Short mmCIF file of C-alpha atoms in Angstrom, two decimals:
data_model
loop_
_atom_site.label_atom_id
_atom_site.label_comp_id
_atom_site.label_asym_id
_atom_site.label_seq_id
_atom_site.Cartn_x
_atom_site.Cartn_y
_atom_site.Cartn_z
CA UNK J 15 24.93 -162.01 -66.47
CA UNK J 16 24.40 -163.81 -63.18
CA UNK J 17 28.12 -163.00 -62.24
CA UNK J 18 27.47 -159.68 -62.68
CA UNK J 19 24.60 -159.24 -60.87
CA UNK J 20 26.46 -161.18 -57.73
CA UNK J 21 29.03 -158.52 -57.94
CA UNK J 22 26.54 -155.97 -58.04
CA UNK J 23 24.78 -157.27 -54.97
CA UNK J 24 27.97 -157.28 -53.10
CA UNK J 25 28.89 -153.83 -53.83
CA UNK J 26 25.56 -152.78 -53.01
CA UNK J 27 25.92 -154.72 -49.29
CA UNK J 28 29.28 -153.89 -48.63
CA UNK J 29 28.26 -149.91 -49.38
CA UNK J 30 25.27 -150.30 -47.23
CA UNK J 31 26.77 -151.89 -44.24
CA UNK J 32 29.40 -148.80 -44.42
CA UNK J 33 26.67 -146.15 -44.03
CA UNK J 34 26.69 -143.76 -41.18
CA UNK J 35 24.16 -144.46 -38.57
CA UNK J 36 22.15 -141.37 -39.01
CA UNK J 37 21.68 -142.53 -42.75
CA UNK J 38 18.95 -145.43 -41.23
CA UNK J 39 15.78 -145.41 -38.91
CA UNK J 40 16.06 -146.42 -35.64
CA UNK J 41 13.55 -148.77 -33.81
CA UNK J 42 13.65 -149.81 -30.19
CA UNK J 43 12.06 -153.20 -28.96
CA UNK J 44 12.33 -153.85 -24.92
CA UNK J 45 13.38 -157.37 -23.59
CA UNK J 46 14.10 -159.16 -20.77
CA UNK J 47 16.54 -160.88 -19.26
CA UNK J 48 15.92 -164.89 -19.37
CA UNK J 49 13.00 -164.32 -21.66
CA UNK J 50 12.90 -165.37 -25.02
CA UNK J 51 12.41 -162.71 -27.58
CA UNK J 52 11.64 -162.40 -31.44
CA UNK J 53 11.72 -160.39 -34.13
CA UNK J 54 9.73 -160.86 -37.88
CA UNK J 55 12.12 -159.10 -40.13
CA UNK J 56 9.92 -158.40 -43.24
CA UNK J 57 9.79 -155.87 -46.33
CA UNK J 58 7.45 -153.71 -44.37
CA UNK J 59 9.49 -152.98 -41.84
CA UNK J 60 11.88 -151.09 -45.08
CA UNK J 61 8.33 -149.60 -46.38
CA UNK J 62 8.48 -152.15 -48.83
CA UNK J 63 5.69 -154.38 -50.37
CA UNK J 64 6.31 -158.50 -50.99
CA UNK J 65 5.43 -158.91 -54.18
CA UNK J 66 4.99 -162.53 -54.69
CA UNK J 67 8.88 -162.86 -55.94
CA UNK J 68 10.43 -165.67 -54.59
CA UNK J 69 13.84 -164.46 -52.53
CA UNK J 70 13.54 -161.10 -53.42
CA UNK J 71 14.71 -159.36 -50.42
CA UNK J 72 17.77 -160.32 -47.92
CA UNK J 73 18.72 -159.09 -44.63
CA UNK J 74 22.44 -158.90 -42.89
CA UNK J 75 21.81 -158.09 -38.95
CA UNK J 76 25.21 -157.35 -37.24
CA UNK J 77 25.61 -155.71 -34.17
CA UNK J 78 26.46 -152.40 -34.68
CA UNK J 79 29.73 -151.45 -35.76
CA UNK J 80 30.39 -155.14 -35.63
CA UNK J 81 30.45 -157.77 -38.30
CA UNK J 82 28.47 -160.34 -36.33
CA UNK J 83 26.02 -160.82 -33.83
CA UNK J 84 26.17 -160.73 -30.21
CA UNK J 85 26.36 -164.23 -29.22
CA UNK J 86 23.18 -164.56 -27.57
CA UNK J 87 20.97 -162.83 -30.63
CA UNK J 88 20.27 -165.25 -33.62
CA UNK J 89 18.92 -165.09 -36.86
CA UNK J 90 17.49 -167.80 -39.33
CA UNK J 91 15.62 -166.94 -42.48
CA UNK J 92 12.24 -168.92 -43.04
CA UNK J 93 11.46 -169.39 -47.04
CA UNK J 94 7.51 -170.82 -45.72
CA UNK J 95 7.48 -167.05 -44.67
CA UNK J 96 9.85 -165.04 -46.94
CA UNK J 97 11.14 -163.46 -43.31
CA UNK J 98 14.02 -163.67 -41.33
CA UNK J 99 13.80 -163.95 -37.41
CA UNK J 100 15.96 -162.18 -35.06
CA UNK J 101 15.36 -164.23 -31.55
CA UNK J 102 17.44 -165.08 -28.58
CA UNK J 103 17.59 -164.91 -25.14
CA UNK J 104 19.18 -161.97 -23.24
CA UNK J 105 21.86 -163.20 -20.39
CA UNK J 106 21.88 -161.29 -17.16
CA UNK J 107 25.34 -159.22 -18.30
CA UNK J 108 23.18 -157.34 -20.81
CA UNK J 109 20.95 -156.21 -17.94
CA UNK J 110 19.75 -152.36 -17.90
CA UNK J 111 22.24 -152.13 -21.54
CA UNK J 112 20.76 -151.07 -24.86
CA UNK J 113 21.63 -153.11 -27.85
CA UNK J 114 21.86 -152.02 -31.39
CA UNK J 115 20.65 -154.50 -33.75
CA UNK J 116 21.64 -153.10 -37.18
CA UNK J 117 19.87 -155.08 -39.95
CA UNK J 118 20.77 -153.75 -44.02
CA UNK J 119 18.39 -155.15 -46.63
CA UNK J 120 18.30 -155.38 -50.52
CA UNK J 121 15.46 -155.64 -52.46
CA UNK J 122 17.21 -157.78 -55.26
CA UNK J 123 15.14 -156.71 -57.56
CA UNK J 124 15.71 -152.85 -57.52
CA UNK J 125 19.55 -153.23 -55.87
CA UNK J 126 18.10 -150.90 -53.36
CA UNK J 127 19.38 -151.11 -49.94
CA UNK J 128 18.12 -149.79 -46.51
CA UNK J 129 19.39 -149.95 -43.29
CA UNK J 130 17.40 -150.02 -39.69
CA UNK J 131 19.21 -150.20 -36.42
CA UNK J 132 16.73 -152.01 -33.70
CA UNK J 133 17.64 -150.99 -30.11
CA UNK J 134 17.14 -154.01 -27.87
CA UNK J 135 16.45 -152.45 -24.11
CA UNK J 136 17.27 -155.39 -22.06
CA UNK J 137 15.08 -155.30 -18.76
CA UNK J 138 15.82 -156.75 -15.39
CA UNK J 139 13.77 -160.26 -14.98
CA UNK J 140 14.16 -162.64 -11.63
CA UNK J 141 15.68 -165.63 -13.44
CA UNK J 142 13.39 -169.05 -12.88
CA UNK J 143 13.58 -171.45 -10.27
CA UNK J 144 12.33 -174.15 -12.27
CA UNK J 145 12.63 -174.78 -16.20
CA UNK J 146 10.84 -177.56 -18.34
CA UNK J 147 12.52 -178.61 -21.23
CA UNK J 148 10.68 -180.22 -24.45
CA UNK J 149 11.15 -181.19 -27.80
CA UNK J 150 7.80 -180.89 -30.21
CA UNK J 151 8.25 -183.16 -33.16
CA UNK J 152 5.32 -181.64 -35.41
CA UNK J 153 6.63 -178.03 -35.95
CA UNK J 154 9.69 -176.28 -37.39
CA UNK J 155 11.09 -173.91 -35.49
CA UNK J 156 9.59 -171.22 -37.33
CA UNK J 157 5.80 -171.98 -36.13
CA UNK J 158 7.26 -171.43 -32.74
CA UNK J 159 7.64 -167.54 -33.96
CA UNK J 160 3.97 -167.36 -33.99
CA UNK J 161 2.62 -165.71 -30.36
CA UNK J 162 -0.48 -167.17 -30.63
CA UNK J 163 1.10 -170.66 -30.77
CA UNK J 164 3.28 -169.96 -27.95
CA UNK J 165 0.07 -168.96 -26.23
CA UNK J 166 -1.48 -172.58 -26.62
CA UNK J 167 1.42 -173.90 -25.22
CA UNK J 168 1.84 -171.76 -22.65
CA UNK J 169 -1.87 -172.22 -21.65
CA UNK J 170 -1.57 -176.13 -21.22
CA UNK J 171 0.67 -175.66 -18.45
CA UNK J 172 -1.00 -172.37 -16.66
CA UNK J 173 -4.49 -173.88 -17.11
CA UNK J 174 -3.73 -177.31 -16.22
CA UNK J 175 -0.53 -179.15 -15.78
CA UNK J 176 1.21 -176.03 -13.56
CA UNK J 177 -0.92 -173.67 -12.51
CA UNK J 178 1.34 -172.37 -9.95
CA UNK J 179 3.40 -170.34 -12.73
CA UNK J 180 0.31 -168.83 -14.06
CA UNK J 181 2.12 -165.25 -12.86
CA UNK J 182 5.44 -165.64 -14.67
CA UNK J 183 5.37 -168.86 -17.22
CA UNK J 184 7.54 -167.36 -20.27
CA UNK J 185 10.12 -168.96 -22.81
CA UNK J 186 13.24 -169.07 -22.17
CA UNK J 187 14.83 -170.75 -24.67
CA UNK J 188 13.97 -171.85 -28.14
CA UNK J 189 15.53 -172.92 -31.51
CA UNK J 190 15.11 -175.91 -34.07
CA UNK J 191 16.18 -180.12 -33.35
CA UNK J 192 18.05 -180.46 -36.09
CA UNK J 193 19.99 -176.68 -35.73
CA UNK J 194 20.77 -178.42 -32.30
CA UNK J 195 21.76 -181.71 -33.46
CA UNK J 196 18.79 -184.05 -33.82
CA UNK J 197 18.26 -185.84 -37.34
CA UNK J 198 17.00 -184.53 -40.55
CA UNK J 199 13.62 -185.80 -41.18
CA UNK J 200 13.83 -189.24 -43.37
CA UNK J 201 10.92 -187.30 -45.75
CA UNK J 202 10.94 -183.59 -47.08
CA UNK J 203 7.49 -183.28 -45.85
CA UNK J 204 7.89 -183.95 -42.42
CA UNK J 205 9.05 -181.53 -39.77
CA UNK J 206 12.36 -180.61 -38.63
CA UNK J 207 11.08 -180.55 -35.00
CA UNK J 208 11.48 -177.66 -32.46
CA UNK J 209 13.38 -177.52 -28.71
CA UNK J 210 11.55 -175.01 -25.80
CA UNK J 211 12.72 -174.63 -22.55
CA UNK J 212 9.71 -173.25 -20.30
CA UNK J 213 10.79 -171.28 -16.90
CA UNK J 214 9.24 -169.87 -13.93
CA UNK J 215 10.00 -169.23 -10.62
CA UNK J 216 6.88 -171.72 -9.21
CA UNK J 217 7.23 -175.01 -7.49
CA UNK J 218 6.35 -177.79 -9.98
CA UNK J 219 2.97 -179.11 -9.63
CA UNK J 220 2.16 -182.36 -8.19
CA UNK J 221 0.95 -183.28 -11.97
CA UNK J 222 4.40 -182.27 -13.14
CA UNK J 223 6.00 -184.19 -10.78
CA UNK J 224 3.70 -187.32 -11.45
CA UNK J 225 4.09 -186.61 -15.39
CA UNK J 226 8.13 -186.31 -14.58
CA UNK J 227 8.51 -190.32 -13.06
CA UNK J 228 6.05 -191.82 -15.82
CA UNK J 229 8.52 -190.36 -18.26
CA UNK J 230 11.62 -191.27 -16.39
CA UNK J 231 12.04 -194.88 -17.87
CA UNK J 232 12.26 -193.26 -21.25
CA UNK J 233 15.51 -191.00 -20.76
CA UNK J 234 17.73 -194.12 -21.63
CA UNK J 235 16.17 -194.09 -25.29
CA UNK J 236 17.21 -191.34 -28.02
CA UNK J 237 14.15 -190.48 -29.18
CA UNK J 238 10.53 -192.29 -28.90
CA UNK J 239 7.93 -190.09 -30.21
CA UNK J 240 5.74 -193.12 -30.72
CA UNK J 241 5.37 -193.22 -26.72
CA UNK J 242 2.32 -192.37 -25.47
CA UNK J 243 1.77 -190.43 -21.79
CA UNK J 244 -1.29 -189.75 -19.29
CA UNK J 245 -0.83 -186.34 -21.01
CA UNK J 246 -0.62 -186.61 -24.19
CA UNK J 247 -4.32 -186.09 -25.65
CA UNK J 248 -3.87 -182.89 -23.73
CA UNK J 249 -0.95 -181.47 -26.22
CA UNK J 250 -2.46 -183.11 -29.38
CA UNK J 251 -5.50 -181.37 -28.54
CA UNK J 252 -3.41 -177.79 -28.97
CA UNK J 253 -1.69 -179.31 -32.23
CA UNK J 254 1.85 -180.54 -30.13
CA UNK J 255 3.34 -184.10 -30.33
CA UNK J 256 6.04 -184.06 -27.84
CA UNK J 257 9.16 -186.22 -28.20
CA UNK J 258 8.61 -188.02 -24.60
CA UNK J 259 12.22 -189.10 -24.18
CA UNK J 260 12.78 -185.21 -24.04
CA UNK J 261 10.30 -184.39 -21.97
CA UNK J 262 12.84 -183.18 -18.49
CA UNK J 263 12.31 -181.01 -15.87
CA UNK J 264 14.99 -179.40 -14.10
CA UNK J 265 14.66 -177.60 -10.19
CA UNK J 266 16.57 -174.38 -9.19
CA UNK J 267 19.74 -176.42 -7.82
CA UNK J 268 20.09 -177.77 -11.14
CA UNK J 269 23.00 -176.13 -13.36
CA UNK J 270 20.47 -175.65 -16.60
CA UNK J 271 23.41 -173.89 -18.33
CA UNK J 272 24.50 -177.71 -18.25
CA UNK J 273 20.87 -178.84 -20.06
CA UNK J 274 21.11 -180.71 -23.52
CA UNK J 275 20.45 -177.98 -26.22
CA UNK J 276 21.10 -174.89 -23.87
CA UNK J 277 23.33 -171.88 -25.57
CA UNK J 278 25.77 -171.63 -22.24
CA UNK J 279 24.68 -168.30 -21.12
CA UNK J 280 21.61 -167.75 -22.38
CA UNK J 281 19.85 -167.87 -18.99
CA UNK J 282 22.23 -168.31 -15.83
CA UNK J 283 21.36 -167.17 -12.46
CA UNK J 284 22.81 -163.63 -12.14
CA UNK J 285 25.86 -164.36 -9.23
CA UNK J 286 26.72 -167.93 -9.98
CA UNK J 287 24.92 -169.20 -7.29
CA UNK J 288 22.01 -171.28 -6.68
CA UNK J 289 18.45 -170.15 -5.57
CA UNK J 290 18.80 -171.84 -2.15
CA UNK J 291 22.45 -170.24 -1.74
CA UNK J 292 21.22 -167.31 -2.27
CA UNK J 293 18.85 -167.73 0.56
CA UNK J 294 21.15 -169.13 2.89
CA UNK J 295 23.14 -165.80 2.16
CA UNK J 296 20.44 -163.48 3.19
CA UNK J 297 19.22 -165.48 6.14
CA UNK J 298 22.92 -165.08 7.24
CA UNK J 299 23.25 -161.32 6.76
CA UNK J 300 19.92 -160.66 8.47
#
């Protein structure tokens, strides 16, 4: 019986994901380049209600037309959430493009299938000068999908540690330790742990740059969570234990597509060149 109702399923998907685009609903979400976005996929988007079942609906997203997804756009399903998350950050190629997101989902308990296409309107964005980079051991990289959360965070750095990038602080990258190579928790219970790059196009704070050489003499150690920082009732206070041997910060002349845990083009200055280059360039031309 359970064979047959695998079979079933993929006949259902494979029909689904052959559908002719004006067969779905169509759904636009606007982004921005070198900004982090994030999607909830969820039954209510398909005008469908959860009913308590455990795995009863699945999602394929695919660029449309294609079988994958662009390599910037991912997707993880959370089972703490019964949702899948479409997130990534848009590289300046995509700039002033539309992207269709087609996503078909089954509701495994009716074998019904729908399909949405979500247009992704990538925006121009001035790419930051200046990009903090932090692992937080105490979440999974799905309590990073919540805005408020990203709020707190955000709002230790705006409010206190660098309020210079009040104007422009965003996320710029995001995605979970152990997706990016860090080591399953020893116990089930504890957290997988969570990377976030932070950018803006403000000069680092004197704090920053005071927090930056206390940390320093911890770079040559793999991971040292039980360190403890001038900081670091600050981020408990918000519900974040930072892994302090991760803790980097990284200037505009820095190549951050070279930065541990960055997805290569995820958020490279537009011509190749650096900030001060580009300077030098229009200094000369004027």
């Amino acid at each position: 019986m359970s064979s047959r109702k695998s079979i079933t399923f993929l006949v259902l998907l494979i029909f689904a994901c052959h559908l002719q685009p004006s067969a779905g609903t169509y759904l636009t979400d606007d982004v921005f380049v070198s900004e982090l976005f994030s999607l909830r996929v969820e039954p209510r988007m398909f005008n469908w209600t959860f009913q308590g079942l455990t795995e009863q609906f699945q999602y394929r997203p695919s660029l449309e037309g294609y079988p994958d997804l662009p390599g910037w756009v991912r997707y993880m399903y959370s089972h703490e959430y019964h949702s899948g998350f479409l997130y990534g950050t848009p590289p300046e190629r995509t700039a002033d493009s539309k992207v269709p997101i087609e996503i078909i989902a089954l509701n495994k308990q009716t074998y019904e299938t729908k399909r949405i296409v979500l247009i992704l309107a990538v925006h121009r964005k001035l790419p930051p000068r200046n990009v903090i980079q932090m692992k937080i051991d105490n979440l999974n990289w799905v309590h990073m999908m919540d805005p408020g959360r990203i709020e707190n965070l955000k709002n230790i750095f705006r409010n206190d540690l660098w309020q210079e990038s009040r104007q422009d602080l965003h996320i710029i990258f995001m995605d979970s330790a152990v997706k990016l190579g860090a080591r399953l928790p020893l116990k089930p219970q504890q957290r997988e742990g969570v990377v976030v790059h932070l950018g803006s196009r403000a000069d680092f704070s004197s704090r920053l740059l005071d927090l930056q050489e206390e940390v320093k003499p911890l770079y040559k150690i793999a991971s040292c969570n039980y360190k403890r920082t001038s900081v670091q009732t600050t981020f408990e206070n918000s519900g974040f234990k930072l892994d302090w041997c991760a803790f980097k910060m990284h200037a505009a002349d820095d190549d951050i597509t070279a930065m541990p845990h960055h997805p290569n083009e995820a958020h490279r200055p537009p011509t190749g060149h650096s900030h001060q280059q580009q300077q030098q360039q229009q200094q000369g031309s004027s």
